[in-house]
């Protein structure tokens, strides 16, 4: 691949539990192209979430390199990493992870505060994002007052608030019923298709793989299969 | 920045009860420190104001050591007539006023009360009482030497004999006197409840024909007050030695008004320091309360901190949010403690004016208010610092994983 947006080069992650070293990732190498839709598949405990955390600059490898746009994230300071997370990466979590005492609108505005956007700009962008995700009437509701699907859509809006190049989703449908989950996946797919964002989704649900053009199987902390399946793309019929 | 305040306030609101309880801890400490500080400062100012009313060219002479002042007064140590003469003869002394006083029964308006009667050297030294001792007539005039006239303190006409006016009669030991003057307040209860009488009558009535427990000397212009004070002390002690014939333990204290001021200032300083230490301990406990609350908050919000970091919050941002929260607690507690604290001292001041137990003024200056605000804000910041830092140091992955 000519110029991958993300490159994992022999990445190891070893956790130390007492006196035992527990390797979670064991020499993973992977290229992710700009604008691709990657699904990382694997059973729980396979190390797929750990891998996603590194792709999302939330964690650093024990050994090996993670390059984000050719920059080694291990060489960055904590503040630089925070800056990268805020500007270039949008996170979507299984548990939605919204701030419970803020309204939907405020939740979407939080990442923009950290980037120093002006208030008018923040309100404008946050409400248009929420509107486009069908949450027009939910702007001033707190997460407690929203359904799971609505919460995840707020989380997607939040992930998009700083217009990142990469959207990283950790089991985005894991806490949703299948119909709602499907809608969430459609939203992600549209982001990929229409806004040309790089989407990386971690899941244990093979059904999700049908949305993607690159499927990565992880097993016991190693890459089991890296499958580019252009010919088998199963775009949702909608 | 404004947004961080909003986030902080929302967080505090989410934990309303705990926030208020923590604030209460600060309120109590600041309440204590502000009321005591304002009262002790006021007390200091009142006392020093009284002292300043006395001229700087006045010295006070008493037998014994100043540190045993209570023993000396109750032990009946007195300056003898020859002591007074030695003072008079010391170079640089313009005049000597024996400071004589005695409790005595006074009858007026068909009532009999015990009052402190003091003798005034009206003939020779009236100007010293007026100019150097700060005694001013509020109503009427000074008595005329040799006439049966008395002058009373400001509280006599209001408290001792309510309704007493200039021209009323008062009987002391069977002799009738006319009240010819009422003095302005001198700033303390004792002085304002006394009655003054010409020295000749005082000697007759009390039977104390000579000597005085203390004396006041006025130093003539052009002499160093300190030097003359030293000479007075030396002369008195040499005389005592000669009289008894050997190294005696007789000592005399000669206090200049400046020395008196610094002694009183020192005592007041100690009182204020003690007040400050106790109040400070109370605020410290409040600060520990803030720290406890903030640590609990960091623990509870571990996941939230992880989320904030995931969406781009820098460590300094996290520190800022937590510091703002603890500062708000500190500041709100400070304001909440200051208002009742200063209110209480004002109340004590008002009570003191109605029931003159002691004159005490609550000193409420912009300085004290500013001090209280900065102090409570500082306590908030300081006790929030370590919890805030521990929040910022959380690793984003670990924080996100925390349930």
PDB file of C-alpha atoms in Angstrom, chain A residues 66-191:
ATOM      1  CA  UNK A  66       2.105   2.509  15.263  1.00  0.00           C
ATOM      2  CA  UNK A  67       2.357   5.119  12.513  1.00  0.00           C
ATOM      3  CA  UNK A  68      -0.449   7.591  12.025  1.00  0.00           C
ATOM      4  CA  UNK A  69       0.109   9.456   8.779  1.00  0.00           C
ATOM      5  CA  UNK A  70       3.744   8.361   8.956  1.00  0.00           C
ATOM      6  CA  UNK A  71       4.166   9.673  12.480  1.00  0.00           C
ATOM      7  CA  UNK A  72       5.195   7.342  15.280  1.00  0.00           C
ATOM      8  CA  UNK A  73       2.643   7.796  18.041  1.00  0.00           C
ATOM      9  CA  UNK A  74       5.115   6.473  20.647  1.00  0.00           C
ATOM     10  CA  UNK A  75       7.228   9.548  20.014  1.00  0.00           C
ATOM     11  CA  UNK A  76       4.382  11.930  20.768  1.00  0.00           C
ATOM     12  CA  UNK A  77       3.807  13.675  24.103  1.00  0.00           C
ATOM     13  CA  UNK A  78       0.577  13.104  26.002  1.00  0.00           C
ATOM     14  CA  UNK A  79      -0.677  16.493  24.904  1.00  0.00           C
ATOM     15  CA  UNK A  80       0.134  15.783  21.274  1.00  0.00           C
ATOM     16  CA  UNK A  81      -1.719  12.480  21.522  1.00  0.00           C
ATOM     17  CA  UNK A  82      -4.701  14.299  23.020  1.00  0.00           C
ATOM     18  CA  UNK A  83      -4.540  16.745  20.155  1.00  0.00           C
ATOM     19  CA  UNK A  84      -4.463  13.933  17.580  1.00  0.00           C
ATOM     20  CA  UNK A  85      -7.383  12.158  19.260  1.00  0.00           C
ATOM     21  CA  UNK A  86      -9.384  15.353  19.306  1.00  0.00           C
ATOM     22  CA  UNK A  87      -8.715  16.409  15.736  1.00  0.00           C
ATOM     23  CA  UNK A  88      -8.126  13.355  13.614  1.00  0.00           C
ATOM     24  CA  UNK A  89      -9.999  10.543  15.332  1.00  0.00           C
ATOM     25  CA  UNK A  90     -13.629  10.099  16.267  1.00  0.00           C
ATOM     26  CA  UNK A  91     -14.528   7.422  18.800  1.00  0.00           C
ATOM     27  CA  UNK A  92     -17.693   5.382  19.032  1.00  0.00           C
ATOM     28  CA  UNK A  93     -18.022   2.973  21.953  1.00  0.00           C
ATOM     29  CA  UNK A  94     -20.189  -0.012  22.747  1.00  0.00           C
ATOM     30  CA  UNK A  95     -21.393   1.679  25.958  1.00  0.00           C
ATOM     31  CA  UNK A  96     -22.037   4.967  24.051  1.00  0.00           C
ATOM     32  CA  UNK A  97     -19.981   6.740  26.754  1.00  0.00           C
ATOM     33  CA  UNK A  98     -21.896   9.975  26.712  1.00  0.00           C
ATOM     34  CA  UNK A  99     -21.467  12.392  29.612  1.00  0.00           C
ATOM     35  CA  UNK A 100     -24.604  11.785  31.619  1.00  0.00           C
ATOM     36  CA  UNK A 101     -25.058  15.280  33.020  1.00  0.00           C
ATOM     37  CA  UNK A 102     -24.839  17.013  29.668  1.00  0.00           C
ATOM     38  CA  UNK A 103     -27.549  17.257  27.013  1.00  0.00           C
ATOM     39  CA  UNK A 104     -27.173  15.659  23.583  1.00  0.00           C
ATOM     40  CA  UNK A 105     -26.163  19.005  22.093  1.00  0.00           C
ATOM     41  CA  UNK A 106     -23.603  19.664  24.828  1.00  0.00           C
ATOM     42  CA  UNK A 107     -22.146  16.188  24.466  1.00  0.00           C
ATOM     43  CA  UNK A 108     -21.553  16.796  20.781  1.00  0.00           C
ATOM     44  CA  UNK A 109     -19.977  20.168  21.513  1.00  0.00           C
ATOM     45  CA  UNK A 110     -17.437  18.871  24.081  1.00  0.00           C
ATOM     46  CA  UNK A 111     -14.711  17.793  21.589  1.00  0.00           C
ATOM     47  CA  UNK A 112     -15.044  21.134  19.821  1.00  0.00           C
ATOM     48  CA  UNK A 113     -14.444  22.985  23.106  1.00  0.00           C
ATOM     49  CA  UNK A 114     -11.105  21.211  23.385  1.00  0.00           C
ATOM     50  CA  UNK A 115     -10.193  22.382  19.881  1.00  0.00           C
ATOM     51  CA  UNK A 116     -11.053  25.940  20.797  1.00  0.00           C
ATOM     52  CA  UNK A 117     -13.987  26.463  18.420  1.00  0.00           C
ATOM     53  CA  UNK A 118     -16.195  29.440  19.034  1.00  0.00           C
ATOM     54  CA  UNK A 119     -19.526  28.932  20.710  1.00  0.00           C
ATOM     55  CA  UNK A 120     -21.677  29.932  17.727  1.00  0.00           C
ATOM     56  CA  UNK A 121     -19.700  27.601  15.483  1.00  0.00           C
ATOM     57  CA  UNK A 122     -20.072  24.772  17.995  1.00  0.00           C
ATOM     58  CA  UNK A 123     -23.809  25.140  18.370  1.00  0.00           C
ATOM     59  CA  UNK A 124     -24.274  25.386  14.607  1.00  0.00           C
ATOM     60  CA  UNK A 125     -22.216  22.323  13.764  1.00  0.00           C
ATOM     61  CA  UNK A 126     -23.506  20.214  16.663  1.00  0.00           C
ATOM     62  CA  UNK A 127     -27.147  20.877  15.873  1.00  0.00           C
ATOM     63  CA  UNK A 128     -26.710  20.262  12.158  1.00  0.00           C
ATOM     64  CA  UNK A 129     -24.952  16.961  12.908  1.00  0.00           C
ATOM     65  CA  UNK A 130     -27.731  15.917  15.261  1.00  0.00           C
ATOM     66  CA  UNK A 131     -30.369  17.020  12.759  1.00  0.00           C
ATOM     67  CA  UNK A 132     -28.767  14.965  10.019  1.00  0.00           C
ATOM     68  CA  UNK A 133     -28.828  11.935  12.319  1.00  0.00           C
ATOM     69  CA  UNK A 134     -32.551  12.426  12.966  1.00  0.00           C
ATOM     70  CA  UNK A 135     -32.231  13.808  16.486  1.00  0.00           C
ATOM     71  CA  UNK A 136     -33.737  17.212  15.793  1.00  0.00           C
ATOM     72  CA  UNK A 137     -36.171  16.943  18.687  1.00  0.00           C
ATOM     73  CA  UNK A 138     -33.667  15.466  21.098  1.00  0.00           C
ATOM     74  CA  UNK A 139     -31.068  18.258  21.290  1.00  0.00           C
ATOM     75  CA  UNK A 140     -31.784  19.164  24.887  1.00  0.00           C
ATOM     76  CA  UNK A 141     -32.358  15.693  26.269  1.00  0.00           C
ATOM     77  CA  UNK A 142     -29.831  14.082  28.561  1.00  0.00           C
ATOM     78  CA  UNK A 143     -28.585  10.546  27.754  1.00  0.00           C
ATOM     79  CA  UNK A 144     -30.927   9.108  30.398  1.00  0.00           C
ATOM     80  CA  UNK A 145     -33.870  10.398  28.392  1.00  0.00           C
ATOM     81  CA  UNK A 146     -32.716   8.811  25.150  1.00  0.00           C
ATOM     82  CA  UNK A 147     -33.027   5.269  23.801  1.00  0.00           C
ATOM     83  CA  UNK A 148     -29.908   3.195  23.124  1.00  0.00           C
ATOM     84  CA  UNK A 149     -30.072   3.870  19.386  1.00  0.00           C
ATOM     85  CA  UNK A 150     -30.498   7.580  19.984  1.00  0.00           C
ATOM     86  CA  UNK A 151     -27.582   7.611  22.386  1.00  0.00           C
ATOM     87  CA  UNK A 152     -25.378   5.892  19.841  1.00  0.00           C
ATOM     88  CA  UNK A 153     -26.391   8.413  17.203  1.00  0.00           C
ATOM     89  CA  UNK A 154     -25.452  11.232  19.612  1.00  0.00           C
ATOM     90  CA  UNK A 155     -22.123   9.451  20.093  1.00  0.00           C
ATOM     91  CA  UNK A 156     -21.641   9.310  16.314  1.00  0.00           C
ATOM     92  CA  UNK A 157     -22.403  13.018  16.076  1.00  0.00           C
ATOM     93  CA  UNK A 158     -19.850  13.622  18.799  1.00  0.00           C
ATOM     94  CA  UNK A 159     -17.281  11.506  16.945  1.00  0.00           C
ATOM     95  CA  UNK A 160     -17.837  13.629  13.840  1.00  0.00           C
ATOM     96  CA  UNK A 161     -17.859  16.999  15.575  1.00  0.00           C
ATOM     97  CA  UNK A 162     -14.284  17.908  14.684  1.00  0.00           C
ATOM     98  CA  UNK A 163     -14.606  16.398  11.212  1.00  0.00           C
ATOM     99  CA  UNK A 164     -11.976  13.695  11.804  1.00  0.00           C
ATOM    100  CA  UNK A 165     -10.387  11.637   9.044  1.00  0.00           C
ATOM    101  CA  UNK A 166     -10.713   8.418  10.981  1.00  0.00           C
ATOM    102  CA  UNK A 167     -13.710   7.054  12.855  1.00  0.00           C
ATOM    103  CA  UNK A 168     -12.988   4.227  15.255  1.00  0.00           C
ATOM    104  CA  UNK A 169     -15.857   2.145  16.597  1.00  0.00           C
ATOM    105  CA  UNK A 170     -15.573  -0.481  19.316  1.00  0.00           C
ATOM    106  CA  UNK A 171     -18.524  -2.880  19.077  1.00  0.00           C
ATOM    107  CA  UNK A 172     -20.876  -0.033  18.088  1.00  0.00           C
ATOM    108  CA  UNK A 173     -23.883  -2.334  17.840  1.00  0.00           C
ATOM    109  CA  UNK A 174     -23.064  -4.499  20.845  1.00  0.00           C
ATOM    110  CA  UNK A 175     -25.632  -2.882  23.128  1.00  0.00           C
ATOM    111  CA  UNK A 176     -28.361  -2.476  20.530  1.00  0.00           C
ATOM    112  CA  UNK A 177     -31.042  -4.713  19.096  1.00  0.00           C
ATOM    113  CA  UNK A 178     -30.329  -5.922  15.574  1.00  0.00           C
ATOM    114  CA  UNK A 179     -32.652  -3.480  13.790  1.00  0.00           C
ATOM    115  CA  UNK A 180     -31.175  -0.478  15.587  1.00  0.00           C
ATOM    116  CA  UNK A 181     -27.687  -1.871  15.118  1.00  0.00           C
ATOM    117  CA  UNK A 182     -28.278  -2.120  11.425  1.00  0.00           C
ATOM    118  CA  UNK A 183     -29.259   1.538  11.293  1.00  0.00           C
ATOM    119  CA  UNK A 184     -26.087   2.510  13.098  1.00  0.00           C
ATOM    120  CA  UNK A 185     -24.015   0.487  10.637  1.00  0.00           C
ATOM    121  CA  UNK A 186     -25.787   2.207   7.758  1.00  0.00           C
ATOM    122  CA  UNK A 187     -24.821   5.567   9.171  1.00  0.00           C
ATOM    123  CA  UNK A 188     -21.196   4.452   9.399  1.00  0.00           C
ATOM    124  CA  UNK A 189     -21.357   3.113   5.895  1.00  0.00           C
ATOM    125  CA  UNK A 190     -22.685   6.405   4.580  1.00  0.00           C
ATOM    126  CA  UNK A 191     -19.824   8.191   6.255  1.00  0.00           C
TER     127      UNK A 191
END
